[in-house]
Amino acid sequence: MFSLTELLSASTHPGYSRPCGFPALLLTAFLFCRIIKTVVKTFKYFFGVRFEVKGLENFEVEGPAIIVSNHQSILDMMGLMEVLPDDCVQVGKKELMYAGTVGLIIYLGGVIFINRKSTTSAKMVMAEVAKTMAADKVKVWVYPEGTRNCTGDLLPFKKGAFHLAVQAQVPVIPVVYSSFTTFYNPKKNLFTSGKIKVEVLPAIETKGLTSGDVSDLTDRCFRTMRETLFRLSGCPSEAKDSS
Ligand SMILES: CCCCCCCC/C=C\CCCCCCCC(=O)SCCNC(=O)CCNC(=O)[C@H](O)C(C)(C)COP(=O)(O)OP(=O)(O)OC[C@H]1O[C@@H](n2cnc3c(N)ncnc32)[C@H](O)[C@@H]1OP(=O)(O)O
Ligand SMILES: CCCCCCCCCCCCCCCC(=O)OC[C@@H](O)COP(=O)(O)O
């Protein structure tokens, strides 16, 4: 069985697994993340973006968990760093790894790369993560929409994050960022100053759930997050429609 540390390298070089090295790479990743966090947390002052965070105490679950959140744009990287727990890695698309310096930074930051075009290989990587995340005591951050989406609503969720939670029998913690639509133009990548509300919701337990329950778990999370998104973005009527 791979440790997450090995997996981080295995996902980059298929067939190659690091001889030992635990926990060097994972600890390097956590250290690196702290540096990135410190640097990126200063960006908001230059960009004129403010964050209002609620519910941070919901991250204080004992041990590993899956964190799921909505993904609107590159601005989320700033929002991510506002709340990211210290013992957390993210799932990202493989293409990011090849993005030069940025790729190197996020590789060292411990991102688990998946190939979105191959469900089979993505599932294999995530099944390994499920096996090792408990041993490595890490939280894993997944964007269940699977892509950026700045429409003010959520895309239907992919199920990978929820399979992962059920396989590892760890709780799901939803995090919702209010809509950027009022101050951000994704096509031109332009934004004016604005406030982003962030809410960490209470953990949803998965103990005792099996793969047959994944669809329900996905739906439940989706509905809760959609209601929260509309509430935080100030459109309560739509929230009522969805429930
Ligand atoms: C200006 C500031 C700058 C600051 C800079 C800061 C520095 C930052 C530093 C460091 C931070 C780095 C941050 C990186 C961020 C990266 C973000 C991204 O890249 S987001 C894109 C990638 N993420 C995903 O795609 C999500 C994960 N995706 C999934 O989980 C999918 O489910 C996936 C890929 C596994 C499969 O996707 P499918 O498109 O095939 O769709 P499905 O419906 O989910 O699955 C198909 C069938 O397979 C089953 N299935 C899925 N996963 C399974 C599993 N694990 N086991 C068993 N069955 C599974 C499902 O149940 C479904 O079957 P049935 O329809 O229900 O019958
Ligand atoms: C140590 C010094 C730290 C300096 C920090 C600056 C480093 C810049 C790193 C930028 C990290 C960029 C991460 C990109 C995340 C992102 O937003 O990717 C898009 C995917 O999700 C979804 O892809 P798509 O399907 O194309 O929408």
CSV table of C-alpha atoms and ligand atoms in Angstrom, one decimal:
chain,number,residue,atom,x,y,z
A,1,MET,CA,0.0,0.0,0.0
A,2,PHE,CA,1.3,3.5,-0.9
A,3,SER,CA,1.5,6.2,1.7
A,4,LEU,CA,0.2,9.5,0.5
A,5,THR,CA,3.8,10.7,0.3
A,6,GLU,CA,4.5,8.0,-2.2
A,7,LEU,CA,1.3,8.7,-4.0
A,8,LEU,CA,2.2,12.3,-4.5
A,9,SER,CA,5.3,11.1,-6.4
A,10,ALA,CA,3.5,8.1,-8.0
A,11,SER,CA,0.9,10.4,-9.4
A,12,THR,CA,3.6,12.3,-11.2
A,13,HIS,CA,5.7,9.3,-12.4
A,14,PRO,CA,3.4,6.3,-13.0
A,15,GLY,CA,5.1,3.1,-12.0
A,16,TYR,CA,7.7,4.9,-9.9
A,17,SER,CA,7.4,4.8,-6.2
A,18,ARG,CA,9.8,6.5,-3.9
A,19,PRO,CA,12.0,4.1,-1.9
A,20,CYS,CA,11.0,5.3,1.5
A,21,GLY,CA,11.2,9.0,2.4
A,22,PHE,CA,8.1,9.1,4.7
A,23,PRO,CA,7.2,11.7,5.8
A,24,ALA,CA,9.7,14.0,4.0
A,25,LEU,CA,7.6,14.9,1.1
A,26,LEU,CA,4.3,15.3,3.0
A,27,LEU,CA,6.0,17.5,5.7
A,28,THR,CA,7.7,19.4,2.9
A,29,ALA,CA,4.3,19.9,1.4
A,30,PHE,CA,2.8,21.2,4.7
A,31,LEU,CA,5.8,23.5,5.2
A,32,PHE,CA,5.5,24.8,1.6
A,33,CYS,CA,1.8,25.4,2.0
A,34,ARG,CA,2.4,27.5,5.1
A,35,ILE,CA,4.8,29.7,3.1
A,36,ILE,CA,2.4,29.9,0.2
A,37,LYS,CA,-0.4,30.7,2.6
A,38,THR,CA,1.6,33.5,4.2
A,39,VAL,CA,2.5,35.1,0.9
A,40,VAL,CA,-0.9,34.7,-0.8
A,41,LYS,CA,-2.8,36.0,2.3
A,42,THR,CA,-1.1,39.4,1.6
A,43,PHE,CA,-2.5,39.5,-1.9
A,44,LYS,CA,-5.9,40.6,-0.8
A,45,TYR,CA,-4.6,44.0,0.3
A,46,PHE,CA,-3.3,44.7,-3.2
A,47,PHE,CA,-6.4,43.4,-4.9
A,48,GLY,CA,-8.9,45.1,-2.6
A,49,VAL,CA,-10.7,41.9,-1.8
A,50,ARG,CA,-12.0,41.4,1.7
A,51,PHE,CA,-12.9,38.1,3.3
A,52,GLU,CA,-15.5,37.5,6.0
A,53,VAL,CA,-15.0,34.0,7.4
A,54,LYS,CA,-17.5,32.1,9.6
A,55,GLY,CA,-17.6,28.6,11.0
A,56,LEU,CA,-13.8,27.9,11.2
A,57,GLU,CA,-14.5,25.9,14.3
A,58,ASN,CA,-16.1,23.3,12.0
A,59,PHE,CA,-12.7,22.3,10.7
A,60,GLU,CA,-11.7,21.1,14.2
A,61,VAL,CA,-12.8,17.6,13.6
A,62,GLU,CA,-10.4,15.0,14.9
A,63,GLY,CA,-8.3,13.5,12.2
A,64,PRO,CA,-8.8,13.3,8.4
A,65,ALA,CA,-11.8,14.7,6.5
A,66,ILE,CA,-12.8,15.6,2.9
A,67,ILE,CA,-13.4,19.3,2.4
A,68,VAL,CA,-15.6,20.3,-0.6
A,69,SER,CA,-16.1,23.8,-1.8
A,70,ASN,CA,-17.4,25.8,-4.8
A,71,HIS,CA,-14.8,26.9,-7.4
A,72,GLN,CA,-15.4,30.1,-9.3
A,73,SER,CA,-12.1,31.4,-10.5
A,74,ILE,CA,-8.4,31.8,-9.8
A,75,LEU,CA,-9.5,34.2,-7.0
A,76,ASP,CA,-10.4,31.0,-5.1
A,77,MET,CA,-6.7,30.5,-4.4
A,78,MET,CA,-6.8,33.6,-2.2
A,79,GLY,CA,-9.9,32.3,-0.5
A,80,LEU,CA,-8.4,28.9,-0.1
A,81,MET,CA,-5.4,30.3,1.7
A,82,GLU,CA,-7.7,32.3,4.1
A,83,VAL,CA,-9.1,29.1,5.6
A,84,LEU,CA,-6.9,26.2,4.6
A,85,PRO,CA,-6.1,23.9,7.6
A,86,ASP,CA,-2.4,23.2,8.1
A,87,ASP,CA,-2.8,19.4,7.5
A,88,CYS,CA,-4.5,19.6,4.2
A,89,VAL,CA,-3.7,18.8,0.5
A,90,GLN,CA,-5.8,19.5,-2.6
A,91,VAL,CA,-7.0,17.5,-5.5
A,92,GLY,CA,-6.2,19.3,-8.8
A,93,LYS,CA,-6.2,18.6,-12.5
A,94,LYS,CA,-3.1,17.1,-14.0
A,95,GLU,CA,-2.6,20.0,-16.5
A,96,LEU,CA,-1.6,22.3,-13.6
A,97,MET,CA,1.5,20.3,-13.0
A,98,TYR,CA,2.9,21.4,-16.4
A,99,ALA,CA,2.3,25.1,-15.7
A,100,GLY,CA,6.0,25.9,-15.2
A,101,THR,CA,6.9,27.6,-11.9
A,102,VAL,CA,3.3,27.5,-10.8
A,103,GLY,CA,3.2,23.8,-11.4
A,104,LEU,CA,6.3,23.3,-9.4
A,105,ILE,CA,5.0,25.4,-6.5
A,106,ILE,CA,1.7,23.5,-6.3
A,107,TYR,CA,3.5,20.1,-6.8
A,108,LEU,CA,5.7,20.9,-3.8
A,109,GLY,CA,2.6,22.1,-2.0
A,110,GLY,CA,1.3,18.6,-2.1
A,111,VAL,CA,-1.5,18.7,-4.7
A,112,ILE,CA,-2.7,15.3,-5.8
A,113,PHE,CA,-3.1,15.4,-9.5
A,114,ILE,CA,-5.9,13.6,-11.3
A,115,ASN,CA,-6.5,13.1,-15.0
A,116,ARG,CA,-10.1,14.3,-15.5
A,117,LYS,CA,-10.3,12.8,-18.9
A,118,SER,CA,-9.8,9.3,-17.6
A,119,THR,CA,-12.3,8.5,-14.9
A,120,THR,CA,-10.6,5.1,-14.4
A,121,SER,CA,-7.2,6.5,-13.5
A,122,ALA,CA,-8.8,9.4,-11.5
A,123,LYS,CA,-10.7,6.8,-9.5
A,124,MET,CA,-7.6,4.7,-9.0
A,125,VAL,CA,-5.6,7.7,-7.6
A,126,MET,CA,-8.5,8.6,-5.3
A,127,ALA,CA,-8.9,5.0,-4.1
A,128,GLU,CA,-5.3,5.1,-3.0
A,129,VAL,CA,-5.9,8.4,-1.3
A,130,ALA,CA,-8.8,6.9,0.6
A,131,LYS,CA,-6.6,4.1,1.9
A,132,THR,CA,-3.7,6.4,3.0
A,133,MET,CA,-5.4,9.5,4.2
A,134,ALA,CA,-6.3,8.0,7.6
A,135,ALA,CA,-2.7,6.7,8.2
A,136,ASP,CA,-1.2,10.1,7.1
A,137,LYS,CA,-3.9,12.0,9.0
A,138,VAL,CA,-4.5,14.5,6.3
A,139,LYS,CA,-7.5,16.4,5.1
A,140,VAL,CA,-8.1,16.5,1.4
A,141,TRP,CA,-9.7,19.5,-0.4
A,142,VAL,CA,-11.7,18.7,-3.5
A,143,TYR,CA,-13.7,21.0,-5.8
A,144,PRO,CA,-16.6,18.7,-6.5
A,145,GLU,CA,-17.8,20.8,-9.5
A,146,GLY,CA,-14.6,19.6,-11.2
A,147,THR,CA,-14.0,22.9,-13.0
A,148,ARG,CA,-14.2,26.6,-12.5
A,149,ASN,CA,-17.7,28.0,-12.6
A,150,CYS,CA,-18.6,31.7,-12.2
A,151,THR,CA,-22.3,31.7,-13.0
A,152,GLY,CA,-23.6,32.4,-9.5
A,153,ASP,CA,-25.0,28.9,-9.2
A,154,LEU,CA,-23.4,25.5,-8.7
A,155,LEU,CA,-22.7,22.9,-11.4
A,156,PRO,CA,-23.8,19.4,-10.6
A,157,PHE,CA,-21.3,17.7,-8.3
A,158,LYS,CA,-18.9,15.0,-9.5
A,159,LYS,CA,-19.1,12.0,-7.2
A,160,GLY,CA,-15.4,11.4,-6.6
A,161,ALA,CA,-15.1,13.4,-3.4
A,162,PHE,CA,-18.0,11.6,-1.8
A,163,HIS,CA,-16.8,8.1,-2.9
A,164,LEU,CA,-13.5,9.2,-1.3
A,165,ALA,CA,-15.2,10.2,2.0
A,166,VAL,CA,-17.2,7.0,2.1
A,167,GLN,CA,-14.3,4.7,1.3
A,168,ALA,CA,-12.1,6.4,3.9
A,169,GLN,CA,-15.1,6.6,6.3
A,170,VAL,CA,-14.3,10.3,7.1
A,171,PRO,CA,-16.6,13.3,7.4
A,172,VAL,CA,-17.3,15.7,4.6
A,173,ILE,CA,-16.9,19.4,5.5
A,174,PRO,CA,-18.5,21.8,3.0
A,175,VAL,CA,-17.1,25.3,2.5
A,176,VAL,CA,-19.0,27.9,0.6
A,177,TYR,CA,-17.7,31.1,-0.9
A,178,SER,CA,-20.3,33.8,-1.9
A,179,SER,CA,-20.7,34.6,-5.5
A,180,PHE,CA,-18.2,36.8,-7.2
A,181,THR,CA,-20.5,37.7,-10.0
A,182,THR,CA,-21.1,41.3,-8.8
A,183,PHE,CA,-17.4,42.3,-8.9
A,184,TYR,CA,-15.7,39.8,-11.2
A,185,ASN,CA,-15.7,39.3,-15.0
A,186,PRO,CA,-14.3,35.8,-15.7
A,187,LYS,CA,-13.9,36.4,-19.4
A,188,LYS,CA,-11.7,39.4,-19.0
A,189,ASN,CA,-10.3,38.2,-15.7
A,190,LEU,CA,-11.1,41.7,-14.3
A,191,PHE,CA,-12.4,42.5,-10.9
A,192,THR,CA,-13.2,45.5,-8.8
A,193,SER,CA,-12.8,45.5,-5.0
A,194,GLY,CA,-15.4,43.4,-3.2
A,195,LYS,CA,-16.2,41.3,-0.2
A,196,ILE,CA,-16.3,37.6,-0.2
A,197,LYS,CA,-18.2,35.8,2.5
A,198,VAL,CA,-16.9,32.3,3.4
A,199,GLU,CA,-18.7,29.8,5.5
A,200,VAL,CA,-17.4,26.5,6.8
A,201,LEU,CA,-20.4,24.3,7.4
A,202,PRO,CA,-20.8,21.6,10.0
A,203,ALA,CA,-19.2,18.2,9.1
A,204,ILE,CA,-21.4,15.6,7.6
A,205,GLU,CA,-20.6,12.1,9.0
A,206,THR,CA,-20.1,9.1,6.7
A,207,LYS,CA,-19.5,6.4,9.3
A,208,GLY,CA,-21.4,3.3,8.2
A,209,LEU,CA,-22.3,4.6,4.8
A,210,THR,CA,-21.5,2.4,1.8
A,211,SER,CA,-21.0,3.1,-1.9
A,212,GLY,CA,-24.8,2.8,-2.3
A,213,ASP,CA,-25.2,5.9,-0.2
A,214,VAL,CA,-22.9,8.1,-2.3
A,215,SER,CA,-25.6,9.6,-4.5
A,216,ASP,CA,-27.6,10.6,-1.5
A,217,LEU,CA,-24.6,12.1,0.3
A,218,THR,CA,-23.7,14.0,-2.9
A,219,ASP,CA,-27.3,15.4,-3.2
A,220,ARG,CA,-27.4,16.3,0.5
A,221,CYS,CA,-24.1,18.2,0.3
A,222,PHE,CA,-25.1,19.9,-3.0
A,223,ARG,CA,-28.4,21.1,-1.6
A,224,THR,CA,-26.9,22.4,1.6
A,225,MET,CA,-24.1,24.2,-0.3
A,226,ARG,CA,-26.5,25.7,-2.9
A,227,GLU,CA,-28.7,27.1,-0.2
A,228,THR,CA,-25.7,28.5,1.6
A,229,LEU,CA,-24.4,30.0,-1.7
A,230,PHE,CA,-27.6,31.8,-2.3
A,231,ARG,CA,-27.9,33.0,1.2
A,232,LEU,CA,-24.3,34.3,1.3
A,233,SER,CA,-24.8,36.0,-2.1
A,234,GLY,CA,-28.0,37.6,-1.1
A,235,CYS,CA,-30.6,35.8,-3.3
A,236,PRO,CA,-32.9,34.1,-0.8
A,237,SER,CA,-35.7,33.4,-3.2
A,238,GLU,CA,-33.7,31.2,-5.4
A,239,ALA,CA,-32.6,29.3,-2.3
A,240,LYS,CA,-36.2,28.6,-1.5
A,241,ASP,CA,-36.8,27.3,-5.1
A,242,SER,CA,-34.0,24.8,-4.8
A,243,SER,CA,-35.2,23.1,-1.6
B,1,LIG,C1,-4.4,35.3,-7.6
B,1,LIG,C2,-3.9,34.4,-6.5
B,1,LIG,C3,-3.0,33.3,-6.9
B,1,LIG,C4,-2.6,32.5,-5.7
B,1,LIG,C5,-1.9,31.2,-5.9
B,1,LIG,C6,-1.9,30.3,-4.8
B,1,LIG,C7,-1.1,29.0,-4.8
B,1,LIG,C8,-1.9,27.8,-4.7
B,1,LIG,C9,-1.2,26.6,-4.1
B,1,LIG,C10,-1.8,25.5,-3.9
B,1,LIG,C11,-3.2,25.3,-4.2
B,1,LIG,C12,-3.4,24.5,-5.4
B,1,LIG,C13,-4.9,24.3,-5.6
B,1,LIG,C14,-5.2,23.5,-6.8
B,1,LIG,C15,-6.6,23.7,-7.2
B,1,LIG,C16,-6.9,22.9,-8.3
B,1,LIG,C17,-8.4,22.9,-8.7
B,1,LIG,C18,-8.7,22.0,-9.8
B,1,LIG,O1,-7.9,21.6,-10.6
B,1,LIG,S1,-10.4,21.6,-10.0
B,1,LIG,C19,-10.3,20.3,-11.2
B,1,LIG,C20,-9.9,19.0,-10.7
B,1,LIG,N1,-10.7,18.5,-9.7
B,1,LIG,C21,-11.8,17.7,-9.9
B,1,LIG,O2,-12.1,17.2,-11.0
B,1,LIG,C22,-12.6,17.2,-8.7
B,1,LIG,C23,-12.5,15.8,-8.5
B,1,LIG,N2,-13.2,15.1,-9.5
B,1,LIG,C24,-13.9,13.9,-9.2
B,1,LIG,O3,-13.9,13.6,-8.1
B,1,LIG,C25,-14.6,13.2,-10.3
B,1,LIG,O4,-15.7,12.5,-9.7
B,1,LIG,C26,-13.8,12.2,-11.1
B,1,LIG,C27,-12.6,12.9,-11.9
B,1,LIG,C28,-13.2,11.1,-10.2
B,1,LIG,C29,-14.7,11.4,-12.2
B,1,LIG,O5,-15.4,12.4,-12.9
B,1,LIG,P1,-16.5,12.1,-14.0
B,1,LIG,O6,-16.5,13.2,-14.9
B,1,LIG,O7,-16.2,10.7,-14.7
B,1,LIG,O8,-17.9,12.0,-13.3
B,1,LIG,P2,-18.6,11.3,-12.0
B,1,LIG,O9,-20.0,11.4,-12.2
B,1,LIG,O10,-18.1,11.9,-10.8
B,1,LIG,O11,-18.1,9.8,-12.1
B,1,LIG,C30,-18.6,8.9,-13.1
B,1,LIG,C31,-19.0,7.6,-12.4
B,1,LIG,O12,-17.9,7.0,-11.6
B,1,LIG,C32,-18.3,6.8,-10.3
B,1,LIG,N3,-17.1,7.2,-9.4
B,1,LIG,C33,-16.5,8.4,-9.3
B,1,LIG,N4,-15.5,8.3,-8.5
B,1,LIG,C34,-15.5,7.0,-8.0
B,1,LIG,C35,-14.6,6.4,-7.0
B,1,LIG,N5,-13.6,7.0,-6.4
B,1,LIG,N6,-14.9,5.1,-6.8
B,1,LIG,C36,-16.0,4.5,-7.4
B,1,LIG,N7,-16.8,5.0,-8.3
B,1,LIG,C37,-16.5,6.3,-8.6
B,1,LIG,C38,-19.5,7.8,-10.1
B,1,LIG,O13,-20.3,7.4,-9.0
B,1,LIG,C39,-20.1,7.7,-11.4
B,1,LIG,O14,-20.9,6.6,-11.5
B,1,LIG,P3,-22.6,6.7,-11.4
B,1,LIG,O15,-23.0,7.7,-12.5
B,1,LIG,O16,-22.9,7.1,-10.1
B,1,LIG,O17,-23.0,5.3,-11.7
B,2,LIG,C1,6.5,30.7,-2.2
B,2,LIG,C2,6.0,31.7,-3.0
B,2,LIG,C3,4.5,31.7,-3.2
B,2,LIG,C4,4.0,32.5,-4.3
B,2,LIG,C5,2.6,32.1,-4.7
B,2,LIG,C6,2.3,32.4,-6.1
B,2,LIG,C7,2.1,31.1,-6.9
B,2,LIG,C8,1.1,31.1,-7.9
B,2,LIG,C9,0.4,29.8,-8.0
B,2,LIG,C10,-0.9,29.8,-8.7
B,2,LIG,C11,-1.7,28.5,-8.5
B,2,LIG,C12,-2.7,28.4,-9.5
B,2,LIG,C13,-3.7,27.3,-9.1
B,2,LIG,C14,-4.7,27.3,-10.2
B,2,LIG,C15,-6.0,26.7,-9.7
B,2,LIG,C16,-7.0,26.9,-10.7
B,2,LIG,O1,-7.9,27.7,-10.6
B,2,LIG,O2,-7.0,26.0,-11.8
B,2,LIG,C17,-8.1,25.8,-12.6
B,2,LIG,C18,-8.8,24.5,-12.3
B,2,LIG,O3,-9.1,24.5,-11.0
B,2,LIG,C19,-10.0,24.2,-13.1
B,2,LIG,O4,-9.7,24.3,-14.4
B,2,LIG,P1,-10.8,24.6,-15.5
B,2,LIG,O5,-11.5,23.3,-15.8
B,2,LIG,O6,-9.9,25.0,-16.6
B,2,LIG,O7,-11.7,25.6,-15.1
